[in-house]
Short mmCIF file of C-alpha atoms in Angstrom, two decimals:
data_model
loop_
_atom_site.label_atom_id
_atom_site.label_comp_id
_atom_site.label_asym_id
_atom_site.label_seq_id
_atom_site.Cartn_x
_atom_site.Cartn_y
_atom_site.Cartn_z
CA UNK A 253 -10.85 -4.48 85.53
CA UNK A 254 -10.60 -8.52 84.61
CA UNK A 255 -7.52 -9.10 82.78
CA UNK A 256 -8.47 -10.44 78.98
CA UNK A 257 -6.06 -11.92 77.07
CA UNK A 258 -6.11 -9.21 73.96
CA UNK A 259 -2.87 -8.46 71.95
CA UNK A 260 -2.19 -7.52 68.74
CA UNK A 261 -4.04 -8.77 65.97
CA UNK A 262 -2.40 -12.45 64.58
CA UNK A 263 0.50 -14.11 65.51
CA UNK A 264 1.93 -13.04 69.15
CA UNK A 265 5.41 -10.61 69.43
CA UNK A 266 7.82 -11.57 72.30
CA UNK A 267 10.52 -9.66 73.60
CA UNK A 268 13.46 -11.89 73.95
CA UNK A 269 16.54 -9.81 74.88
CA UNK A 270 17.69 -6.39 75.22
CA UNK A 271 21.16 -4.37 75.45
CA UNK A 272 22.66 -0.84 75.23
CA UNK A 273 26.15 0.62 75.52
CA UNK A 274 26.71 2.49 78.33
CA UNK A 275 25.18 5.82 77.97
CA UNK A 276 27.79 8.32 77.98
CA UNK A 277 27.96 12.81 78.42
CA UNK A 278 27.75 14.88 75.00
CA UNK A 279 30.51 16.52 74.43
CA UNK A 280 33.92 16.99 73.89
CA UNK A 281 34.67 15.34 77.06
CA UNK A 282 32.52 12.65 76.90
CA UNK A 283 33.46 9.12 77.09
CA UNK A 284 32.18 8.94 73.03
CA UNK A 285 33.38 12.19 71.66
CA UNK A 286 36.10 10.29 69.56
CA UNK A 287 34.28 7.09 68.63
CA UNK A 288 31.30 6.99 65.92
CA UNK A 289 27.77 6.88 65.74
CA UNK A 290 27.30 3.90 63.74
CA UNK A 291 29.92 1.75 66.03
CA UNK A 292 28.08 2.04 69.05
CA UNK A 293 25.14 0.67 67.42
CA UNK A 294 26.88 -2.07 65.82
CA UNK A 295 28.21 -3.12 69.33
CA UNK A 296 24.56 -3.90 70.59
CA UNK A 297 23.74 -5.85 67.59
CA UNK A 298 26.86 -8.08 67.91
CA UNK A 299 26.32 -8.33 71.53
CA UNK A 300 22.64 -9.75 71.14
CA UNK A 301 23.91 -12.33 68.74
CA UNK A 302 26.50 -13.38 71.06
CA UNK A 303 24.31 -13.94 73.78
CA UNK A 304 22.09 -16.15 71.37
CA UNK A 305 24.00 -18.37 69.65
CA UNK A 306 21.11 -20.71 69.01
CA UNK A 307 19.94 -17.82 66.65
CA UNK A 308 21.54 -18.07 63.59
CA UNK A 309 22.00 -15.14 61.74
CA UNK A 310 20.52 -15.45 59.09
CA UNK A 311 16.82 -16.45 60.51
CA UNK A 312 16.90 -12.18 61.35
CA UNK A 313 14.71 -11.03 59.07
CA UNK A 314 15.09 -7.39 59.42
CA UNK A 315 16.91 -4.59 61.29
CA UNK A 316 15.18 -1.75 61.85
CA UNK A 317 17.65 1.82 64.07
CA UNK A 318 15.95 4.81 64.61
CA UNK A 319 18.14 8.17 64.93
CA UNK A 320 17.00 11.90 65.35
CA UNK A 321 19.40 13.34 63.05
CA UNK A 322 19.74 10.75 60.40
CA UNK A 323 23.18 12.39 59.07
CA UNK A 324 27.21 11.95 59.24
CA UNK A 325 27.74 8.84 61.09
CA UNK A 326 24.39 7.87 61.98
CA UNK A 327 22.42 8.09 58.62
CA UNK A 328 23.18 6.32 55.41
CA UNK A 329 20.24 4.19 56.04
CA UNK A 330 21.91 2.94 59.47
CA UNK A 331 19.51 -0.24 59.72
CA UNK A 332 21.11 -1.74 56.99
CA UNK A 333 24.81 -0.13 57.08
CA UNK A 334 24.91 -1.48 61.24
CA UNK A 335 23.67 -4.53 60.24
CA UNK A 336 26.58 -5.14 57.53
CA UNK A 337 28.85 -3.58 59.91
CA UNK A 338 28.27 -6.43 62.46
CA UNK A 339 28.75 -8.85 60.10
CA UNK A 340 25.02 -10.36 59.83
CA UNK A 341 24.59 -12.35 56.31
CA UNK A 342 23.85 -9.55 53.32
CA UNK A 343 20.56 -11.50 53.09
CA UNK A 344 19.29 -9.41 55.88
CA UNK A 345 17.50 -6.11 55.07
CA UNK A 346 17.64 -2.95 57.53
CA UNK A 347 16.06 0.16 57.57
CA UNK A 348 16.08 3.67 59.61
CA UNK A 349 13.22 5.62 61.12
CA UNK A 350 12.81 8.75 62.75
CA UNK A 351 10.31 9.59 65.62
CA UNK A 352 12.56 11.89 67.74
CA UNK A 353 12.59 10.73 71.09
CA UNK A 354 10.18 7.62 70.68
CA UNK A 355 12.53 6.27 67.68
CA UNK A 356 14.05 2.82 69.01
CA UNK A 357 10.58 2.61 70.55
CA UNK A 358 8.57 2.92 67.28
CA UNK A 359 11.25 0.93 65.54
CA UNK A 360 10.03 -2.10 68.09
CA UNK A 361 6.47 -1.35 67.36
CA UNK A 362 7.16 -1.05 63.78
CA UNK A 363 8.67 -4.61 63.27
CA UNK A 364 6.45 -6.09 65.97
CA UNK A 365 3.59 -5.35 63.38
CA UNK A 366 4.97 -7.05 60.90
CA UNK A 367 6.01 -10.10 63.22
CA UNK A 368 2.37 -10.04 63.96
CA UNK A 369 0.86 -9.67 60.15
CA UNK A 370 3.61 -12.77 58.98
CA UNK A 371 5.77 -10.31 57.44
CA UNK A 372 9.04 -11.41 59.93
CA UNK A 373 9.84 -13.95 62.40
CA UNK A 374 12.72 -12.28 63.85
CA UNK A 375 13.86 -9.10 63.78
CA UNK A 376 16.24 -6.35 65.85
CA UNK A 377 14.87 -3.13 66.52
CA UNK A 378 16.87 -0.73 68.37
CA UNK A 379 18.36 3.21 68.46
CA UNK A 380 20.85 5.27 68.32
CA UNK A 381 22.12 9.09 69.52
CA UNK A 382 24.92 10.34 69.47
CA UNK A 383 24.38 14.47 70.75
CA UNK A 384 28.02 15.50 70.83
CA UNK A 385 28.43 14.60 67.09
CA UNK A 386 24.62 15.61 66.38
CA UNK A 387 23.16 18.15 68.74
CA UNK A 388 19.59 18.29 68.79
CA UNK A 389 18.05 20.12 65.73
CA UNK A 390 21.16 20.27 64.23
CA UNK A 391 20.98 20.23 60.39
CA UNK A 392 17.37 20.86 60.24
CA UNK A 393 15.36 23.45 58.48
CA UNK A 394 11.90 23.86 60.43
CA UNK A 395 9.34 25.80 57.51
CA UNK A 396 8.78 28.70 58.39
CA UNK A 397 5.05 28.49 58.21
CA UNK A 398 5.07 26.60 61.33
CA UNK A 399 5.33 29.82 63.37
CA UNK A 400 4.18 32.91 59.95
CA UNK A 401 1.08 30.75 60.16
CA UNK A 402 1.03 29.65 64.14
CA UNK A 403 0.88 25.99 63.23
CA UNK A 404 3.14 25.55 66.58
CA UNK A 405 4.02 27.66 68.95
CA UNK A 406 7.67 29.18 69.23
CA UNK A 407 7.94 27.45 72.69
CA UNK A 408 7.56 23.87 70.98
CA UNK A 409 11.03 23.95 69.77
CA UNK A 410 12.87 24.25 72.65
CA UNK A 411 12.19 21.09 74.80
CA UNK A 412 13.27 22.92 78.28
CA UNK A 413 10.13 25.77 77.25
CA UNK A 414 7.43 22.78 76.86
CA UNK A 415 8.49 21.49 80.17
CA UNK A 416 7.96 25.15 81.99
CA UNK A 417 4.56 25.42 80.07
CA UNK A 418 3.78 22.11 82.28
CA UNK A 419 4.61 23.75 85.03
CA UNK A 420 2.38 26.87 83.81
CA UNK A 421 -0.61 24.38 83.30
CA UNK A 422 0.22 22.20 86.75
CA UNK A 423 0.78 24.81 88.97
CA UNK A 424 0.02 21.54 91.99
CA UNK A 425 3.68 20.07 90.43
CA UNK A 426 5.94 22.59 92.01
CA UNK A 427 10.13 22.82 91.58
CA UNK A 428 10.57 21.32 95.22
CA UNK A 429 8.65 17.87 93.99
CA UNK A 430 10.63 18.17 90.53
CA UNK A 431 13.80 17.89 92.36
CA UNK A 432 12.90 15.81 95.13
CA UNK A 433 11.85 13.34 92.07
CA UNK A 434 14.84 14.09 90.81
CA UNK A 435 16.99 12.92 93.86
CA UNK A 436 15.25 9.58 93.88
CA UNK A 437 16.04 8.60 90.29
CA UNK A 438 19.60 9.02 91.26
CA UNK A 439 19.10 7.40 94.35
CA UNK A 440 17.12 4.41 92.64
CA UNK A 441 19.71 3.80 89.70
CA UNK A 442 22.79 3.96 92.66
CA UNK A 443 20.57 1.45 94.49
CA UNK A 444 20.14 -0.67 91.17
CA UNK A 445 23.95 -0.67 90.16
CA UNK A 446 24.59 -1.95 93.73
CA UNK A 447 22.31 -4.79 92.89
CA UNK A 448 23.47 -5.41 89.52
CA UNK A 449 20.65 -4.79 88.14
CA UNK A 450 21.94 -2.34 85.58
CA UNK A 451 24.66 -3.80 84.33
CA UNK A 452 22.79 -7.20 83.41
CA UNK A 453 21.98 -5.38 79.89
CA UNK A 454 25.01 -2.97 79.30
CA UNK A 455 27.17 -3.57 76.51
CA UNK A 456 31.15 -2.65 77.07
CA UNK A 457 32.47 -0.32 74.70
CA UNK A 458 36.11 0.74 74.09
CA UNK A 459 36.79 4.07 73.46
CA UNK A 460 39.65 6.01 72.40
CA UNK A 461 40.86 9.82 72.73
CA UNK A 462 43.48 11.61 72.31
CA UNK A 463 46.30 12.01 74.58
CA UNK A 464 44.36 9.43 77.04
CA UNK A 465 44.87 6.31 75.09
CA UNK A 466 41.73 3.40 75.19
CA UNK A 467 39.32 2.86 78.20
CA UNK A 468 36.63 0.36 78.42
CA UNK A 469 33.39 2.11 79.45
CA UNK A 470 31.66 -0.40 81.41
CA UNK A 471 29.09 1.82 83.41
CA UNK A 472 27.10 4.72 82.67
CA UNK A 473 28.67 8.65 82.66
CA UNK A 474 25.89 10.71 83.36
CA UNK A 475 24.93 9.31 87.27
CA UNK A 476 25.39 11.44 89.79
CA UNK A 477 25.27 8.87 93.00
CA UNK A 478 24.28 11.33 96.42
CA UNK A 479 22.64 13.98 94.79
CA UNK A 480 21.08 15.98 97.19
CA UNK A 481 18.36 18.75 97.59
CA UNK A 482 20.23 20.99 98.22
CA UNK A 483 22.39 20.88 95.31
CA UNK A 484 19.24 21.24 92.76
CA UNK A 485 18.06 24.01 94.93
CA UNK A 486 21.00 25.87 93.48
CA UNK A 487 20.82 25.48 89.99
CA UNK A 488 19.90 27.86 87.44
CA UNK A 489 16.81 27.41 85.26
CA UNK A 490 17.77 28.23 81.93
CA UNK A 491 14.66 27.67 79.99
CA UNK A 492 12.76 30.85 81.89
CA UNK A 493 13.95 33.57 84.56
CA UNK A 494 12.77 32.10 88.37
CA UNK A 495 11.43 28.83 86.50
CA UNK A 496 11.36 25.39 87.84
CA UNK A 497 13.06 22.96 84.75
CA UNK A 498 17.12 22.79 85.50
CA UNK A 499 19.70 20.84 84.28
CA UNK A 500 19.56 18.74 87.82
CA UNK A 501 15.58 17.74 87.09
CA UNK A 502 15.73 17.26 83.62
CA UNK A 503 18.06 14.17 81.49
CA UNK A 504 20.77 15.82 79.65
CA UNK A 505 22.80 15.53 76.81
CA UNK A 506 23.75 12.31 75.81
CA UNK A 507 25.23 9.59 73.86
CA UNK A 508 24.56 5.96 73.21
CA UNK A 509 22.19 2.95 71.60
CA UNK A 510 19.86 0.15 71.98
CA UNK A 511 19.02 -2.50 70.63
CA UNK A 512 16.15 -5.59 71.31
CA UNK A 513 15.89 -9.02 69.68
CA UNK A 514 11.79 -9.52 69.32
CA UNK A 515 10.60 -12.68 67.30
CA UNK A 516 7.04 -14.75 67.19
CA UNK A 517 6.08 -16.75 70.11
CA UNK A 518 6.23 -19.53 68.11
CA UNK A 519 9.70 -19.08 66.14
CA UNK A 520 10.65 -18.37 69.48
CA UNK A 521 9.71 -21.83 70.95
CA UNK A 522 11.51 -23.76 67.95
CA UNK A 523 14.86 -21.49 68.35
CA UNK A 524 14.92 -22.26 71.95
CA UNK A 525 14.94 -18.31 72.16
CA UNK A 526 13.73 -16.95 76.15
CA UNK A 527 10.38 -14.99 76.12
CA UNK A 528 10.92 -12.08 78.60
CA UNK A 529 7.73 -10.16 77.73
CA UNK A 530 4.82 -10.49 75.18
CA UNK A 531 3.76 -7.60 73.41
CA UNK A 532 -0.09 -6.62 74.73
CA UNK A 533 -1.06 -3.69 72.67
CA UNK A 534 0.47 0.11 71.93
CA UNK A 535 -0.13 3.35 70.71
CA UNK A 536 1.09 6.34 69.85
CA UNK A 537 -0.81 9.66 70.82
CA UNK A 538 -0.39 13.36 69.28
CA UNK A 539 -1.23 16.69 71.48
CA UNK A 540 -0.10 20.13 71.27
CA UNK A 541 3.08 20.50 70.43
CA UNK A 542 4.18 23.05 73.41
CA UNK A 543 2.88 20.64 76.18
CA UNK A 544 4.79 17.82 74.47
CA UNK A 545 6.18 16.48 78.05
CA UNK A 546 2.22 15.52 78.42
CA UNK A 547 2.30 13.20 75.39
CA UNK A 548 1.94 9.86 77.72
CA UNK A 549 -1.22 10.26 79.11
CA UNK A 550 -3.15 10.04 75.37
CA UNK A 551 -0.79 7.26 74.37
CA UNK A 552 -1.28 5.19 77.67
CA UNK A 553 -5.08 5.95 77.47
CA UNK A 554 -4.99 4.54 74.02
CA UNK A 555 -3.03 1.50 75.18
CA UNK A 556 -4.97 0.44 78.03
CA UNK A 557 -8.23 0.64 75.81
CA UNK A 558 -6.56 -1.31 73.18
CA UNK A 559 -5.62 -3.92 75.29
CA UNK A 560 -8.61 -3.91 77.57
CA UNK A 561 -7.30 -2.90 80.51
CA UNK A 562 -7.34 -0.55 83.20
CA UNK A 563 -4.55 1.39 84.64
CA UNK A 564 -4.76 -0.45 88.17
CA UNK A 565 -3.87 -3.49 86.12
CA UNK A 566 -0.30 -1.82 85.30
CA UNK A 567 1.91 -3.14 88.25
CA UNK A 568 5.11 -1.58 86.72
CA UNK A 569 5.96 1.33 84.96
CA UNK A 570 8.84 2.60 82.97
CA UNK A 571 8.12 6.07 82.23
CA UNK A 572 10.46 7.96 80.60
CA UNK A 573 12.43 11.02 82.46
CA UNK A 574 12.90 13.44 79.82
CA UNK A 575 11.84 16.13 82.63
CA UNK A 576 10.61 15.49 86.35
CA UNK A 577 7.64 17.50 85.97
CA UNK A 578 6.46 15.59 82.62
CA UNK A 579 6.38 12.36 84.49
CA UNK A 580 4.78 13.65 87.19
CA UNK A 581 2.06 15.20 85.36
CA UNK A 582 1.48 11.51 83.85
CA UNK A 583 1.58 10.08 87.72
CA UNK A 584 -1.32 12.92 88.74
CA UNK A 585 -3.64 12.21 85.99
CA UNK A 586 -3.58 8.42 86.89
CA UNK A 587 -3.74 9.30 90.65
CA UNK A 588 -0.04 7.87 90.98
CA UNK A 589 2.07 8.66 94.28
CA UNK A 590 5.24 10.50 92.89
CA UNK A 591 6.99 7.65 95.34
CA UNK A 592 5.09 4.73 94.40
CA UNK A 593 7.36 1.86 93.92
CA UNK A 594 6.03 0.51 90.75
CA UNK A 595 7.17 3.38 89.49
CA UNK A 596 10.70 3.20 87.61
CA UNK A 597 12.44 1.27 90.12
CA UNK A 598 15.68 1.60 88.58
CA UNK A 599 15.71 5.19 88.35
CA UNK A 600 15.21 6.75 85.20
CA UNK A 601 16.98 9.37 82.14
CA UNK A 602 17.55 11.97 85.03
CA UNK A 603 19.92 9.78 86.00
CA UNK A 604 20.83 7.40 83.04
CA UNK A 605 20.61 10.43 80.54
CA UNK A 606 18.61 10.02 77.65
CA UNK A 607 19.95 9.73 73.95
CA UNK A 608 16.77 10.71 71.86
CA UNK A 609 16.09 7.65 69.54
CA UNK A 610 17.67 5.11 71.70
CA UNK A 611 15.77 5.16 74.91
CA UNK A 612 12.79 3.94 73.98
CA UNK A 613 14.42 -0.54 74.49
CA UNK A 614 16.02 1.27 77.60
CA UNK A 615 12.65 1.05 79.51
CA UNK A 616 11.66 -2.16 77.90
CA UNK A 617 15.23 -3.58 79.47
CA UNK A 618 14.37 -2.72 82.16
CA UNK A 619 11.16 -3.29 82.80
CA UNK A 620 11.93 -7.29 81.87
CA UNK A 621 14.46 -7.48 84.09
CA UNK A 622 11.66 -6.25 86.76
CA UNK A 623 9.29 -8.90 85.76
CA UNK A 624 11.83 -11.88 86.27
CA UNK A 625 12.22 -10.54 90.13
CA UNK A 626 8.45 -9.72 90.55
CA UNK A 627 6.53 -13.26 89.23
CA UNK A 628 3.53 -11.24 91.31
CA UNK A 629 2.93 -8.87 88.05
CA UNK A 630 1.06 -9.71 85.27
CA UNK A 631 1.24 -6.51 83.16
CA UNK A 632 3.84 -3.50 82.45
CA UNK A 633 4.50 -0.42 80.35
CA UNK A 634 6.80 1.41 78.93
CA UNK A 635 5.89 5.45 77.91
CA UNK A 636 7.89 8.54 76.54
CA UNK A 637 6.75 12.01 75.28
CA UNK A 638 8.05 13.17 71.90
CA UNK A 639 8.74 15.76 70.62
CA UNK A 640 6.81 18.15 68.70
CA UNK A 641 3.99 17.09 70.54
CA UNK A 642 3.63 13.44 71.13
CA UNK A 643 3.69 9.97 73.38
CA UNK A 644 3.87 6.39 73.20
CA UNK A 645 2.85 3.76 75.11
CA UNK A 646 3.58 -0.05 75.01
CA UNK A 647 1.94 -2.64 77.18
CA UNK A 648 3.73 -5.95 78.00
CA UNK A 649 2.88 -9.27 80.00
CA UNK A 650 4.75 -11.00 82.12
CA UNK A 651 5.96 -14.49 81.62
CA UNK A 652 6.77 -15.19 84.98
CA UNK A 653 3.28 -14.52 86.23
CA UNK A 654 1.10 -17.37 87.01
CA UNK A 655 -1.94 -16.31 84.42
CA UNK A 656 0.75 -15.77 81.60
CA UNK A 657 -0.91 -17.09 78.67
CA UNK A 658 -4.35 -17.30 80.19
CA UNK A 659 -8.03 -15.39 79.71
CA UNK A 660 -9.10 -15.20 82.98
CA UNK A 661 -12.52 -13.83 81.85
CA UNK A 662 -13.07 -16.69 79.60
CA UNK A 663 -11.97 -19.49 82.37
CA UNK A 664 -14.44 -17.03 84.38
CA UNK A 665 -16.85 -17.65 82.08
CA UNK A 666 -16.54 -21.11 81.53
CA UNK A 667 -16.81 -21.48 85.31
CA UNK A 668 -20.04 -19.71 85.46
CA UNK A 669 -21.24 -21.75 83.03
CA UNK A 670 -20.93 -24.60 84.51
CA UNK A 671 -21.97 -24.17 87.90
CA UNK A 672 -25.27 -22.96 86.49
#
């Protein structure tokens, strides 16, 4: 397909940084089991004002922090209580938003819109999820009519049982791909902290416990650098007796946030801020709730039409690793080796782990670091699946690449025109 310049409708959304703390194990052992919610956040907002000092703070014209479980010490409206907590101006608004896994993601797309409708010139979007404070589900009270009346099936609240009903429906996606996918994230995000290409966006965070005194957490906890075959081979699978989902190819429980600075291309320019993507087009997709992990197929299919392309104009992907076998379904259905090396080069949530609300800016981190070492592609995306039975998908360009801020088919056009 010819790559057309189509975006979202009126002004055009950049991405121009972003950072996370270092994702850290749930857990009472875990590097963050002692320090708050709400701090961690506030630590990747202070950070992205430090790094742009030709920003000044009170040009941000919202902050917008999803969380899961928006209670204890990250509710309270946590947009606006992180953004008072980092000391930006009391002139600047903040708000919190749910989507469960896709949160920091839909808080980007959220603000985005209204940097495209005039709304905002510059705002930071970003997530938070802290699991060992807030376990997943924790707090909530699901209505009951969801299962008296079969509105969703019992499996679709447990994430492990939607990721065996893949399996069920994929029977071609087998447990010995799962973990041999599995072994290459960890291979790929070793590979990429070797280069330094994962610590280019991390955030250091000092933490405290007791009886251990302070340690600066400067890397991620979760890695596990030589993983092997054989040690997934012998792993239980919790979620269903002889199943395939374990706790080797599958992210785990985790804690940490995100944040991303996005403005107007133009408020951009007269800051002096750096564009490291442009916002193409995304959407967000709903499917049945027990096949949740399949949620990025709709949402990419909606993307790509929205942005009139074709999915052999994506030349990088950051999907999402919630569960092997839900990224590999999305890799089948697009014809995608499971090796191909557009393919989350940096390893993925297997690896990283995967805080709900905050992964979402992970992948877009990471995918802009990718385009600044590959000039040769022109588009991106990032995806997730959600829970309760969901994706989203978000398509970005590619400053670097020599058509940035082109229409090909119109110079085509033109072209044709003339030689006639």
């Amino acid at each position: 397909m010819s790559h057309i310049r189509k975006g979202l409708a009126g002004r055009e959304v950049v991405f121009v940084d972003g950072v996370r703390t270092p994702f850290g194990k749930a857990g009472d052992k875990g590097i963050y089991a002692d320090t708050r919610a709400d701090d961690l956040m506030v630590k990747c907002i202070r950070e992205l004002m430090r790094r742009h000092p030709e920003l000044p703070a009170e040009r941000v014209d919202e902050v917008a922090v999803a969380a899961t479980t928006q209670s204890g010490d990250q509710g309270l409206t946590i947009g606006r209580t992180a953004a008072l907590l980092a000391g930006l101006p009391q002139s600047v608004p903040g708000f919190a938003i749910d989507r469960m896994c896709a949160g920091a993601m839909t808080a980007v797309t959220t603000t985005a819109s209204g940097i495209a409708s005039g709304a905002y010139d510059v705002v930071i979007a970003g997530g938070v999820e802290h699991m060992g404070h807030h376990p997943m589900g924790s707090g909530s009270d699901p209505n009951p009519r969801f299962l008296s009346e079969r509105i969703v099936d019992p499996a679709a609240l447990n994430m492990g049982n939607t990721a065996e009903n893949l399996h069920d429906r994929f029977p071609a996606i087998t447990k010995e791909r799962t973990d041999a996918y599995a072994v290459a994230s960890q291979r790929k995000v070793a590979e990429a902290y070797e280069a330094g290409d994962i610590q280019a966006a991390l955030v250091p965070v000092a933490s405290k416990k007791a009886g251990q005194g302070w340690t600066l957490n400067t890397v991620d906890e979760p890695p596990r650098p030589g993983t092997t075959m054989e040690d997934l081979a012998s792993l239980r699978t919790p979620f269903r007796a002889h199943g395939h989902v374990t706790a080797g190819n599958a992210a785990g429980l985790n804690d940490g946030a995100t944040a991303a600075l996005l403005a107007d291309a133009e408020t951009a320019a007269e800051l002096g801020l750096p564009v490291r993507m442009r916002m193409v087009s995304f959407a967000f997709a709903g499917l049945a709730p027990e096949v949740m992990g399949y949620g990025p197929v709709p949402a990419t299919l909606k993307a790509l039409e929205k942005a009139g392309l074709g999915i052999e104009d994506i030349g990088l992907f950051e999907v999402n690793e919630a569960f092997a076998v839900q990224v590999l379904s999305f890799l089948d259905y697009f014809g995608i080796a499971d090796d191909d090396p557009r393919v989350n080069r940096y390893g993925g949530a297997i690896a990283l782990g995967h805080p709900l609300a905050s992964s979402g800016v992970r992948l877009m981190t990471q995918l802009a670091r990718q385009f600044e070492q590959d000039p040769s592609v022109r588009y991106g995306l990032t995806t997730m699946c959600i829970g309760l039975g969901m994706g989203g998908t978000v398509i970005w360009e590619n400053p670097h690449h020599p058509d940035f801020g082109t229409d090909v088919s119109a110079e085509a056009g033109a072209t044709a025109g003339e030689a006639a």
